[in-house]
Short mmCIF file of C-alpha atoms in Angstrom, two decimals:
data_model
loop_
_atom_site.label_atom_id
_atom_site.label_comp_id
_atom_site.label_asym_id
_atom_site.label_seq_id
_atom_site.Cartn_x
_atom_site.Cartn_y
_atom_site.Cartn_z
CA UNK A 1 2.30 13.11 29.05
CA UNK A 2 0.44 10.66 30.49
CA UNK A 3 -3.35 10.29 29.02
CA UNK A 4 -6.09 11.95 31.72
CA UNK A 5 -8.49 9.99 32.85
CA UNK A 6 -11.53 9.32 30.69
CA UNK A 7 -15.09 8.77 32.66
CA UNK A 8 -18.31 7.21 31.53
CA UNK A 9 -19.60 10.75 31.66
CA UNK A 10 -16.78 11.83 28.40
CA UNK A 11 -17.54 9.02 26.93
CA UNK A 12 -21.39 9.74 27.25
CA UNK A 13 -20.68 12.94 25.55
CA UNK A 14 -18.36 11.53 22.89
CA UNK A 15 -21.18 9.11 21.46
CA UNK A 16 -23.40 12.25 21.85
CA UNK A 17 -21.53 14.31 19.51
CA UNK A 18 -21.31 11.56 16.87
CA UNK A 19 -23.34 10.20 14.67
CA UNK A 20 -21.50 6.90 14.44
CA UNK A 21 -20.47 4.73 17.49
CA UNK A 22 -17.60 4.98 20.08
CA UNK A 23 -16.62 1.32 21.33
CA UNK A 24 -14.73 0.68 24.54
CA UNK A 25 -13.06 -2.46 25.35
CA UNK A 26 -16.52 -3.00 27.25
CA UNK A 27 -18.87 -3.04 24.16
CA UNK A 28 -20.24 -5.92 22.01
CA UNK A 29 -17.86 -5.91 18.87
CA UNK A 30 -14.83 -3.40 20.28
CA UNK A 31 -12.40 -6.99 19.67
CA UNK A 32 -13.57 -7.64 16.47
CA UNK A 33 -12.86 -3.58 15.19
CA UNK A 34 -9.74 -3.23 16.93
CA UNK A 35 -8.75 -6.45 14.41
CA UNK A 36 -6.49 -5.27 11.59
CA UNK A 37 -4.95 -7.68 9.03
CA UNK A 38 -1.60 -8.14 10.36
CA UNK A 39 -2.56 -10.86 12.79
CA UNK A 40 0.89 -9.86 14.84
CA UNK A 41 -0.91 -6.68 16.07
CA UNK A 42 -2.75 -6.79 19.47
CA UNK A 43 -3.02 -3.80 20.60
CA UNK A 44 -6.25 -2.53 22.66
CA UNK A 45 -7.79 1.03 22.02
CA UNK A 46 -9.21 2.67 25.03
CA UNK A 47 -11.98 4.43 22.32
CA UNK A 48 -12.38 3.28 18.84
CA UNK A 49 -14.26 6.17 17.21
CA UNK A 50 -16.39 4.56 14.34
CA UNK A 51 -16.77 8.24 12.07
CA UNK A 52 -19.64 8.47 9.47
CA UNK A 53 -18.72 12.07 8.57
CA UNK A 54 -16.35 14.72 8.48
CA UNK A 55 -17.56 16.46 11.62
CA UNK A 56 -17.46 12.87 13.34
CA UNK A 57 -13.72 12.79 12.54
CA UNK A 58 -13.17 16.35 14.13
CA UNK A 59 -15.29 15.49 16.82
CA UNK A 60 -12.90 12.25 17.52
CA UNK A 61 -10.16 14.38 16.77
CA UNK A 62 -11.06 17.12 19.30
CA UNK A 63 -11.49 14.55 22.09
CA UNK A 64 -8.57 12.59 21.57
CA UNK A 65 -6.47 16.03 22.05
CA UNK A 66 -8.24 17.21 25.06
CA UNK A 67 -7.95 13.84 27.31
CA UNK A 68 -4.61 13.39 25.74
CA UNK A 69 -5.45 10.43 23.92
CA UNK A 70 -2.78 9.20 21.41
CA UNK A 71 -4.47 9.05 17.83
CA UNK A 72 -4.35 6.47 15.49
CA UNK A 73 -6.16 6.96 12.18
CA UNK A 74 -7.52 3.82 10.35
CA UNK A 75 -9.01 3.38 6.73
CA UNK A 76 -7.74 0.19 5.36
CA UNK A 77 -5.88 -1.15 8.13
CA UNK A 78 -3.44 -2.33 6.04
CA UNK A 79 -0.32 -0.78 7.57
CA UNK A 80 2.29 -3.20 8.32
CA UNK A 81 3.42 -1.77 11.22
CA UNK A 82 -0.05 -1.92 12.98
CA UNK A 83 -0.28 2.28 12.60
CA UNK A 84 -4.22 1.86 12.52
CA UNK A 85 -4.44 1.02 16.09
CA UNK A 86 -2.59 2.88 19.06
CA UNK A 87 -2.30 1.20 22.80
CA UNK A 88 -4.55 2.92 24.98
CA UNK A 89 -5.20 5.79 23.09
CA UNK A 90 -8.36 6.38 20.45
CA UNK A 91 -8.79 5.27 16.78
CA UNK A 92 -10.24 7.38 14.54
CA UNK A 93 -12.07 4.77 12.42
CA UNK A 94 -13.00 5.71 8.56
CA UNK A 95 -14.33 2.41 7.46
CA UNK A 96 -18.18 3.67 7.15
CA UNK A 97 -17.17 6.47 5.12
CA UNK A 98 -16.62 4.63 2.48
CA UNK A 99 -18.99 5.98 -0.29
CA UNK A 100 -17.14 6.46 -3.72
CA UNK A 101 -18.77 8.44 -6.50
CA UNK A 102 -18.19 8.70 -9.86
CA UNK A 103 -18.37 11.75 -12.51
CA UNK A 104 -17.79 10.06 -15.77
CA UNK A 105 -18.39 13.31 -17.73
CA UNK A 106 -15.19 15.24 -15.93
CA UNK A 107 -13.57 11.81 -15.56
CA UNK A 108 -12.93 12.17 -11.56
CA UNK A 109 -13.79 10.19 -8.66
CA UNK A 110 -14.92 11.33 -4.90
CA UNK A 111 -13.51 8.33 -2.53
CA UNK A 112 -14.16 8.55 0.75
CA UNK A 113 -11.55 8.40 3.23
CA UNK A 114 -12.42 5.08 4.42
CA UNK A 115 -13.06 3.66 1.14
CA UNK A 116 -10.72 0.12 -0.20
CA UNK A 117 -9.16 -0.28 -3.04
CA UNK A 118 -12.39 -2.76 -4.36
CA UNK A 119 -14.64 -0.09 -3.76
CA UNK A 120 -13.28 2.33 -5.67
CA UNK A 121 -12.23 -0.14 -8.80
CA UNK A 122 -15.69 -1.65 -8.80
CA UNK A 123 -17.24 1.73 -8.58
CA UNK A 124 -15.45 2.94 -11.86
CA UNK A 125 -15.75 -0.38 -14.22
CA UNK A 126 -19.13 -0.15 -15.37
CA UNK A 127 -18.11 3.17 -16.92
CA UNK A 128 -14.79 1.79 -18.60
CA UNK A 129 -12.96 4.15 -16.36
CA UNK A 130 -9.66 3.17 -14.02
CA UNK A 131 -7.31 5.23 -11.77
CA UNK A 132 -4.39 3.58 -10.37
CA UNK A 133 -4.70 1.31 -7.65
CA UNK A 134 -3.07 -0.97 -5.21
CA UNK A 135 -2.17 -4.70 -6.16
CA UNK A 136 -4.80 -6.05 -3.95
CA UNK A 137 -8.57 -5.26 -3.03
CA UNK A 138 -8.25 -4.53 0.54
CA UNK A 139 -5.40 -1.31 0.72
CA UNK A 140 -7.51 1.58 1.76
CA UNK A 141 -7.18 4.27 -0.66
CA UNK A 142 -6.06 7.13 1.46
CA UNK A 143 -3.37 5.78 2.99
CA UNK A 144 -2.18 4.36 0.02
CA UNK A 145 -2.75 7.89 -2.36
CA UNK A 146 -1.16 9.68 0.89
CA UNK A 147 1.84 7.27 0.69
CA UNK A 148 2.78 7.79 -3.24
CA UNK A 149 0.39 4.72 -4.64
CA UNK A 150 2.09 2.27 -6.54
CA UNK A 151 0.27 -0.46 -8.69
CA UNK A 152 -0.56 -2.33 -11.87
CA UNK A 153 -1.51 0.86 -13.80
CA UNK A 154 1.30 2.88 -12.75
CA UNK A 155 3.64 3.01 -15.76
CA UNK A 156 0.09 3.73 -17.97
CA UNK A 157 -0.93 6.62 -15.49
CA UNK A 158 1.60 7.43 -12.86
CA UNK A 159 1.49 6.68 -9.40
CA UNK A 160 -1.83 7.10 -7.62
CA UNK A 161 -0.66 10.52 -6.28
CA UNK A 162 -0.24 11.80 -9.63
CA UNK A 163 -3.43 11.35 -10.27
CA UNK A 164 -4.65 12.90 -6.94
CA UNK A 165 -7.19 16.10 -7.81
CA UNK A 166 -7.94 17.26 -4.06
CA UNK A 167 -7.89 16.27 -0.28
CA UNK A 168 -10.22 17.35 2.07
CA UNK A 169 -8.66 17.29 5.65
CA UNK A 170 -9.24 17.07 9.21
CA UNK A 171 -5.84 19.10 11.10
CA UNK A 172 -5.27 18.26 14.42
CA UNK A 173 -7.11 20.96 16.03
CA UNK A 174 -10.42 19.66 14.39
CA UNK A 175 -10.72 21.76 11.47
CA UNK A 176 -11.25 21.16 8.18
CA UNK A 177 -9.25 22.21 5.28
CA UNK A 178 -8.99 21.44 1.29
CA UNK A 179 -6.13 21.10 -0.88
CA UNK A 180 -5.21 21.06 -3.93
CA UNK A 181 -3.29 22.42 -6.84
CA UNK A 182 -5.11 26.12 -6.05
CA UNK A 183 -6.15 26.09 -2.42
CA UNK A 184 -3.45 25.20 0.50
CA UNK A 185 -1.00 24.13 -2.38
CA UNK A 186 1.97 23.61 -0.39
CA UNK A 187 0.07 21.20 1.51
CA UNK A 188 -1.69 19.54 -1.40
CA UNK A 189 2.59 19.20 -2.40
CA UNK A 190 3.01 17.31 0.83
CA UNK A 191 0.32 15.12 0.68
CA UNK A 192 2.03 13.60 -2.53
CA UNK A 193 4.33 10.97 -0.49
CA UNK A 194 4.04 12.28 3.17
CA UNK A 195 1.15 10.32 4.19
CA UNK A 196 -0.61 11.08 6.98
CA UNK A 197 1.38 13.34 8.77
CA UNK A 198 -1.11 16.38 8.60
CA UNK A 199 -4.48 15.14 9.28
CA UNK A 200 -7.00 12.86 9.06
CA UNK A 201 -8.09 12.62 4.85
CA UNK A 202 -11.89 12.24 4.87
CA UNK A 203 -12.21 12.41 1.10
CA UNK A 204 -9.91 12.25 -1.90
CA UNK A 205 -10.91 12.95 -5.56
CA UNK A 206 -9.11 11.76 -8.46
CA UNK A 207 -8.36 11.58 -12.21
CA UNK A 208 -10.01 8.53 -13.97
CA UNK A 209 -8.66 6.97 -16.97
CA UNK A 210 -10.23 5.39 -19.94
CA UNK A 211 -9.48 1.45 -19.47
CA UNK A 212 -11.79 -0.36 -21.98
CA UNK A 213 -9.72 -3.69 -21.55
CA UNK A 214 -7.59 -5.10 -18.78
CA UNK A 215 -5.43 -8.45 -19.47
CA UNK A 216 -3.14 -10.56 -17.90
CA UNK A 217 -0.81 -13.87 -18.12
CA UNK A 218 0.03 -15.48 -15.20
CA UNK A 219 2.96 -18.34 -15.63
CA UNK A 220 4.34 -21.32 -13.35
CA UNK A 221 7.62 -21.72 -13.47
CA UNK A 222 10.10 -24.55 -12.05
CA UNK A 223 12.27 -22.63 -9.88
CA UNK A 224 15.41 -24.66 -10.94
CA UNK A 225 15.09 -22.39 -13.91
CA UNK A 226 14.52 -19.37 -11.95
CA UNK A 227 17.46 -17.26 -13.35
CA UNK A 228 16.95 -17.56 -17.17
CA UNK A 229 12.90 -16.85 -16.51
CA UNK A 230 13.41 -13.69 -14.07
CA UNK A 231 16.31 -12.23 -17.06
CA UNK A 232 13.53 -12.62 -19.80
CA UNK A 233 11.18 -11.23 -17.76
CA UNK A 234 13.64 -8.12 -17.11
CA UNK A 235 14.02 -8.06 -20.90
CA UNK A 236 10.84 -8.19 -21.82
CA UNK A 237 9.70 -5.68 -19.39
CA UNK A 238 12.48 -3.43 -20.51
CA UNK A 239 11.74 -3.04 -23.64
CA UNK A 240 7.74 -3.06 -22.83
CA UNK A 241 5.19 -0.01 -23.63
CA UNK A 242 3.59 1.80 -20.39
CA UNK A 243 0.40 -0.52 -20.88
CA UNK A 244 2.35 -3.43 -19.50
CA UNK A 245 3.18 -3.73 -16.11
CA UNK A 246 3.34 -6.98 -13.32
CA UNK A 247 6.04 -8.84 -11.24
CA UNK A 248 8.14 -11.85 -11.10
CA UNK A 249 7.70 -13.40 -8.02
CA UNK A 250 8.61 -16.84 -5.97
CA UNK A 251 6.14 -18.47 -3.83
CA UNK A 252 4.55 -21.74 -2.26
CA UNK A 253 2.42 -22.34 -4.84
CA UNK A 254 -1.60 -22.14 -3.53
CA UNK A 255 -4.40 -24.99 -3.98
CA UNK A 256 -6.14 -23.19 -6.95
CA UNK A 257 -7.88 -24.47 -10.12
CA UNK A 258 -5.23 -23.25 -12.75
CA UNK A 259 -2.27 -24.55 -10.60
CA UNK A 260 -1.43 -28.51 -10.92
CA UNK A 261 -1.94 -31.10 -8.03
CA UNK A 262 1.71 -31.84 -7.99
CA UNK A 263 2.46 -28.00 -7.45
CA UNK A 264 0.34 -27.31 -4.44
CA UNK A 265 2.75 -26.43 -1.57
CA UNK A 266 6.07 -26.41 -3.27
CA UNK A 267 8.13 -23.38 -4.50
CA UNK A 268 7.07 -21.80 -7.52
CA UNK A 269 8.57 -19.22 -9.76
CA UNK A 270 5.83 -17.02 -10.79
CA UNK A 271 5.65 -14.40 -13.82
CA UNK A 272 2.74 -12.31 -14.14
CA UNK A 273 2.57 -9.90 -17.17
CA UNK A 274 -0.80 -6.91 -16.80
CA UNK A 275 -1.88 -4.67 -19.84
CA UNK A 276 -4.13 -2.13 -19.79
CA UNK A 277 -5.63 -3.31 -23.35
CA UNK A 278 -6.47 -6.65 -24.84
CA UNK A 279 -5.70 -10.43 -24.96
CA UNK A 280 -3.87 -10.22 -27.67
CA UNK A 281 -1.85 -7.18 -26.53
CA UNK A 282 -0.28 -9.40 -23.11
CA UNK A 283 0.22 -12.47 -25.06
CA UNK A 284 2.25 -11.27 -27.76
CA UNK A 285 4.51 -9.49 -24.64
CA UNK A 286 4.58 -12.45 -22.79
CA UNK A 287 5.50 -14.45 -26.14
CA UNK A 288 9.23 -14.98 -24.71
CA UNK A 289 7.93 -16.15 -21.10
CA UNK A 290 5.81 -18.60 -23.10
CA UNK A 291 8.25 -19.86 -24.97
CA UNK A 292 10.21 -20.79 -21.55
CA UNK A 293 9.43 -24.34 -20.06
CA UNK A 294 6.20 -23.56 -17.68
CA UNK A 295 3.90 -25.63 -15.70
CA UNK A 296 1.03 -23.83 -15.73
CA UNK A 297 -0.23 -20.44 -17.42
CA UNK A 298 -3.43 -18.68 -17.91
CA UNK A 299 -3.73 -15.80 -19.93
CA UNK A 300 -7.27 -14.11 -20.06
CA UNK A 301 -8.87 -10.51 -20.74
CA UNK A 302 -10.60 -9.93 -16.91
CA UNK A 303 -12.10 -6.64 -15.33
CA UNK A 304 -9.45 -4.76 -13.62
CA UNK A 305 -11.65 -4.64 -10.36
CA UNK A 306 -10.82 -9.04 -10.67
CA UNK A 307 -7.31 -8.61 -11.40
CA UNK A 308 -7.17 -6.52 -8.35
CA UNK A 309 -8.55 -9.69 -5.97
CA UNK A 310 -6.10 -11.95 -7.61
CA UNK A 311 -2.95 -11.61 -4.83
CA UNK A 312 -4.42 -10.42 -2.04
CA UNK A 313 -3.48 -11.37 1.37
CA UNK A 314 -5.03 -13.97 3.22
CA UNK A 315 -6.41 -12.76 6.33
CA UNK A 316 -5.27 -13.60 10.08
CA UNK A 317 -2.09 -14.00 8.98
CA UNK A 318 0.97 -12.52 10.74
CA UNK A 319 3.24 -10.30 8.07
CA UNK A 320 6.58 -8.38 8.28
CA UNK A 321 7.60 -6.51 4.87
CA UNK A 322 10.54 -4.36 3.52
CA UNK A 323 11.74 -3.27 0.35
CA UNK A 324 14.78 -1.95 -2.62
CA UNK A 325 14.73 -0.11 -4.89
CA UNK A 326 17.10 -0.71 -7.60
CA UNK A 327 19.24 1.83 -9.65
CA UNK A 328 20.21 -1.17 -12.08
CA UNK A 329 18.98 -4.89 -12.59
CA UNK A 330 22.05 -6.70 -14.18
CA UNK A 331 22.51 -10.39 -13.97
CA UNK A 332 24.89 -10.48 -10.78
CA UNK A 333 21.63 -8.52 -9.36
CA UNK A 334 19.42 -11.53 -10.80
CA UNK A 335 21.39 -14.16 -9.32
CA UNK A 336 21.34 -12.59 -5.87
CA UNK A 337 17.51 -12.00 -6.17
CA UNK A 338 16.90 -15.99 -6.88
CA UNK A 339 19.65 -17.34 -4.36
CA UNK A 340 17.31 -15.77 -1.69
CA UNK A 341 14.50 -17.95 -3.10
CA UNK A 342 16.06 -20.76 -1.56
CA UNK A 343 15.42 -19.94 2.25
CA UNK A 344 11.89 -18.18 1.68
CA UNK A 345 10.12 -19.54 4.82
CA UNK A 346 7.44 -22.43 3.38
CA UNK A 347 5.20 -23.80 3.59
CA UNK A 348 3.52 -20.06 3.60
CA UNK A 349 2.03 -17.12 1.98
CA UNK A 350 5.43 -15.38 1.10
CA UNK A 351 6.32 -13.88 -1.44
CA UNK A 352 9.39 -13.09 -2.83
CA UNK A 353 8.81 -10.18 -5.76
CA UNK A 354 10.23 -8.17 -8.15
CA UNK A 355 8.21 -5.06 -9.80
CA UNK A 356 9.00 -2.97 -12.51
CA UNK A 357 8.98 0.57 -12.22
CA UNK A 358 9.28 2.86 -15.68
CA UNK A 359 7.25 4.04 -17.89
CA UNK A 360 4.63 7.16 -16.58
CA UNK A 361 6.24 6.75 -12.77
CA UNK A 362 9.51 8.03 -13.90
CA UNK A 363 8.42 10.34 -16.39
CA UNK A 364 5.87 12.51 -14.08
CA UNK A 365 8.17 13.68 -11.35
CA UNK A 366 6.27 16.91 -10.87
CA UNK A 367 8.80 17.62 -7.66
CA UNK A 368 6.89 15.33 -5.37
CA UNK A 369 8.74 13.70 -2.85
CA UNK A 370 9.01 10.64 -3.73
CA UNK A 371 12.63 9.99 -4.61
CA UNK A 372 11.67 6.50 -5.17
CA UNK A 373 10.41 6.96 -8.44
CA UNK A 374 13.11 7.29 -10.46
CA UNK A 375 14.07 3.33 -9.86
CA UNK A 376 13.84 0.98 -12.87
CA UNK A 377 12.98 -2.14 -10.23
CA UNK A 378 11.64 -2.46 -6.82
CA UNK A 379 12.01 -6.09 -4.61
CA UNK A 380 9.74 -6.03 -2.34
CA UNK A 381 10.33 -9.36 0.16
CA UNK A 382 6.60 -9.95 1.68
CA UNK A 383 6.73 -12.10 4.33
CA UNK A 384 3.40 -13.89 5.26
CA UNK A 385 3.00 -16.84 7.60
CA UNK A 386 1.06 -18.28 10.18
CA UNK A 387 3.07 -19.80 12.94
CA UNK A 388 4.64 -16.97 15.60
CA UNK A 389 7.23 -19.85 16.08
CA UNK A 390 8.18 -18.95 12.43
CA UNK A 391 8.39 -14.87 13.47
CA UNK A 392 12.04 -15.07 14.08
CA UNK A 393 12.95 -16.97 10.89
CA UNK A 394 10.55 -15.42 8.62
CA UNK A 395 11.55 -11.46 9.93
CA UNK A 396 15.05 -12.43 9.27
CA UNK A 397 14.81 -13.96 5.84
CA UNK A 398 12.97 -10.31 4.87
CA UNK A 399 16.48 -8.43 6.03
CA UNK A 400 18.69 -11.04 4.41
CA UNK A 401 16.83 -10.19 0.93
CA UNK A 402 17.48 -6.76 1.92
CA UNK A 403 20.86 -7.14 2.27
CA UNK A 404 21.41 -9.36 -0.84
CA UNK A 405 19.98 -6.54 -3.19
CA UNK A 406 21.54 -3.55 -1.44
CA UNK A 407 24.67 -3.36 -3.89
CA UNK A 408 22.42 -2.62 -6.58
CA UNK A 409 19.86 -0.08 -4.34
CA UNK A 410 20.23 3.67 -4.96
CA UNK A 411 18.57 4.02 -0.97
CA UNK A 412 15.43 5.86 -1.21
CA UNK A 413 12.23 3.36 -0.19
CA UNK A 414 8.36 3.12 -0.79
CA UNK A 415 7.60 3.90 2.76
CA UNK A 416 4.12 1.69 2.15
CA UNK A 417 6.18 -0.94 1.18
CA UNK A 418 7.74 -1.16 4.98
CA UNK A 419 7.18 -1.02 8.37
CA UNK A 420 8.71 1.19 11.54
CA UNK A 421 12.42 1.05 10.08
CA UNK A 422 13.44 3.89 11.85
CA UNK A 423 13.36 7.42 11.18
CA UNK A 424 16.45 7.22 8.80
CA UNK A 425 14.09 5.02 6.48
CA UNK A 426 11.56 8.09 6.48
CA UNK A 427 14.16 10.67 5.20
CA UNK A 428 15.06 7.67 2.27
CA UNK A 429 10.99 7.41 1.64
CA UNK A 430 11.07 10.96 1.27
CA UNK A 431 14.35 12.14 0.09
CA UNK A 432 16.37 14.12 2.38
CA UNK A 433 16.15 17.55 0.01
CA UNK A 434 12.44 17.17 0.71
CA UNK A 435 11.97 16.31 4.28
CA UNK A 436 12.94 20.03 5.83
CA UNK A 437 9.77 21.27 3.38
CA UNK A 438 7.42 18.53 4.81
CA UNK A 439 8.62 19.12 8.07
CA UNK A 440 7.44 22.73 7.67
CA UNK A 441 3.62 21.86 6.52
CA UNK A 442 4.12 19.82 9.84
CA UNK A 443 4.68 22.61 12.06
CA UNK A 444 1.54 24.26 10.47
CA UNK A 445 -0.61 21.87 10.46
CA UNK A 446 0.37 19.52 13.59
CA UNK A 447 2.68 21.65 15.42
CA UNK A 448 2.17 19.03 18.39
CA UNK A 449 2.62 16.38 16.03
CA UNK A 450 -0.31 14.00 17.35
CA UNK A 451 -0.82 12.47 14.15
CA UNK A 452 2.76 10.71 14.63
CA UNK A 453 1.53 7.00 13.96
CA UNK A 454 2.71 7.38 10.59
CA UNK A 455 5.89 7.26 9.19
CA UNK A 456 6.52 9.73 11.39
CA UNK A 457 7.85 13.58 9.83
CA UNK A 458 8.45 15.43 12.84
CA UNK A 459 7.37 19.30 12.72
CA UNK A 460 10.09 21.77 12.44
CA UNK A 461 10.76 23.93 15.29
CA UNK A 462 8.50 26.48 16.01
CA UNK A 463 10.09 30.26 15.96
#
């Protein structure tokens, strides 16, 4: 259906009803908020709805339906895709509420629904407290909680969903509804892995963890040696305690202070070892990677909040990611994962990665779906560059990783790991046992399914 027509007069009651602003393509700083991080997006909003409450997000939510506006919903703005912004239609933006607020006593955490991954982490330090987080600063939280939540403390404290105490909601026909393990349960089930498929998350609490010390070591590795430093690495992560946790990784290798003149720009094979405990702890488990010939290392104790800013993306950069996830890592697997090293597209931001899984992920299935979990190793090819006349080249080297690791995948995906990879990709992110119940929370929450700038679960059929 094609959107109605929306006068000045709407729009003068719109920006009534809220207390934040509504831009049009017509107001001072309407470019600069319709500007996510994946510079490929361009898409123009006919309303971006800038929310500073709950009842601002129903109120957005309520006008979007009745002028038949498509909705996009936008914390982080870190989708891949672009699923923050919607052509022509109106973007419910969550950045302001971004408050985050800490009960140390109960150990739990209010984030608000626009809220990044920074201001959560640096929100919870000065209490010695952590909850599981992205691998960069910038993820929004609800998306990425919504989504599963995979990141350096996962194999410590489970996924970020496992750790997720309650949701308070905004449903499509502007309502507002909580969930959790005793109130709208089956909901609360769905919003472990289905994202946002059934409204518009203006707040999420969760569990906190003790973390009184946070370490890493970072190695530089000459990627002629590539295969004998990514087996020890699956070695010594194999046989690793849940505190550890990190990635091997190729990449151009960036002008920083701890990487050597001679370095900057070429291809780099990178080990990085986390701990959630001291010094000490990560350098006697990166011992073996030590012991490997290495250009560069650095191995420090650092607040968590700092290990968070360590990879994060550069900004205005145009991305296209993917991912496997791996049933078994043997050698014939390792030797496919470094042969793809060869063609990453440089010089840029790439990266070519593999993550460990184990430890609390696999352990805490709780029946979430999130058939994911179970996998020992994820590689996740991120593709980051600057040049669209490298878009062709750089989407392309992404699938051939894909392809390269797919003997060894057992199908089911991250879905916040990828992009729009068709609806088939959804029922892998979700497993296919599971998507006929999240299809049913659909129906009841989002029968018309306007939040559908998601990975999309379409409502089941109404009887």
């Amino acid at each position: 259906m094609a959107p109605r027509t929306t006068t000045e007069a709407d729009l003068t009651g719109l920006r009534e009803d809220l207390a934040g602003d509504a831009l049009t393509p017509a107001d001072t700083g309407y470019d600069e908020a319709r500007t996510v991080f994946n510079s490929m997006i361009d898409r123009h909003p006919s309303v971006i709805a800038q929310c500073e409450s709950p009842t601002d997000v129903a109120h957005a939510v309520r006008f979007a339906r009745a002028h038949n506006l498509e909705i996009a919903v936008r914390g982080g703005g870190h989708s891949v895709a672009g699923m923050a912004l919607s052509e022509g239609g109106l973007v419910v933006d969550l950045r302001r509420m971004n408050t985050v607020t800490v009960d140390p006593a109960s150990r739990a955490v209010r984030v608000g629904g626009g809220a990044i991954m920074s201001d959560l982490d640096r929100a919870t330090q000065p209490y010695a407290l952590a909850t599981t987080g992205g691998r960069v600063s910038t993820t929004g939280v609800g998306g990425f909680t919504l989504g599963g939540g995979s990141g350096w403390l996962e194999r410590k404290f489970g996924l970020a969903c496992d750790n997720l105490l309650g949701v308070e909601l905004v449903t499509a026909d502007g309502e507002t509804v909580h969930a959790s393990a005793d109130e709208n349960p089956e909901l609360f089930w769905a919003l472990h892995g289905g994202g946002g498929n059934f409204g518009v998350a203006t707040s999420l609490t969760l569990e906190l963890h003790e973390l009184p010390a946070m370490s890493m070591a970072l190695l530089l590795h000459p990627p002629a040696d590539g295969r004998v430093v990514v087996e020890t690495f699956r070695d010594v992560m194999e046989s690793a305690p849940d505190e550890a946790g990190g990635g091997c990784l190729y990449l151009t290798a960036p002008p920083e202070d701890f990487v050597p003149e001679h370095l900057v720009g070429t291809l780099v094979c990178t080990t990085l070892i986390t701990c959630a405990g001291p010094e000490e702890q990560v350098r006697a488990l990166a011992a073996p990677l030590l012991a490997l010939d290495h250009e560069a290392e650095v191995v420090a104790e650092l607040p968590y909040a700092e290990l968070q800013c360590m990879l994060d993306d550069p900004p205005g950069m145009r991305n296209y990611w993917s991912a496997e996830y791996l049933e078994s890592f043997p050698n014939a697997a390792v030797e496919a994962f470094c042969a793809r090293a060869s063609d990453i597209p440089m010089p840029s931001a790439t990266q070519h990665v593999l993550f460990p899984m184990g430890g609390a992920v696999t352990r805490n299935t709780d029946g979430y779906p999130l058939p994911w979990r179970s996998a020992p190793w994820a590689v996740h090819p991120f593709g980051v560059w600057e040049s669209p006349s490298d878009d062709a080249r750089s989407r392309q080297w992404v699938r051939d990783v894909r392809a390269a690791m797919r003997p060894w995948s057992g199908g089911a995906v991250y879905l916040n790991f990828i992009g729009n990879e068709g609806s088939d990709r959804v029922v892998e992110g979700v497993g296919a046992g599971n998507y006929a119940r999240l299809a049913a929370v659909k129906a009841k929450y989002d029968p018309g399914n306007a939040f559908h700038l998601n990975h999309n679960v379409r409502p089941a059929a109404q009887v």
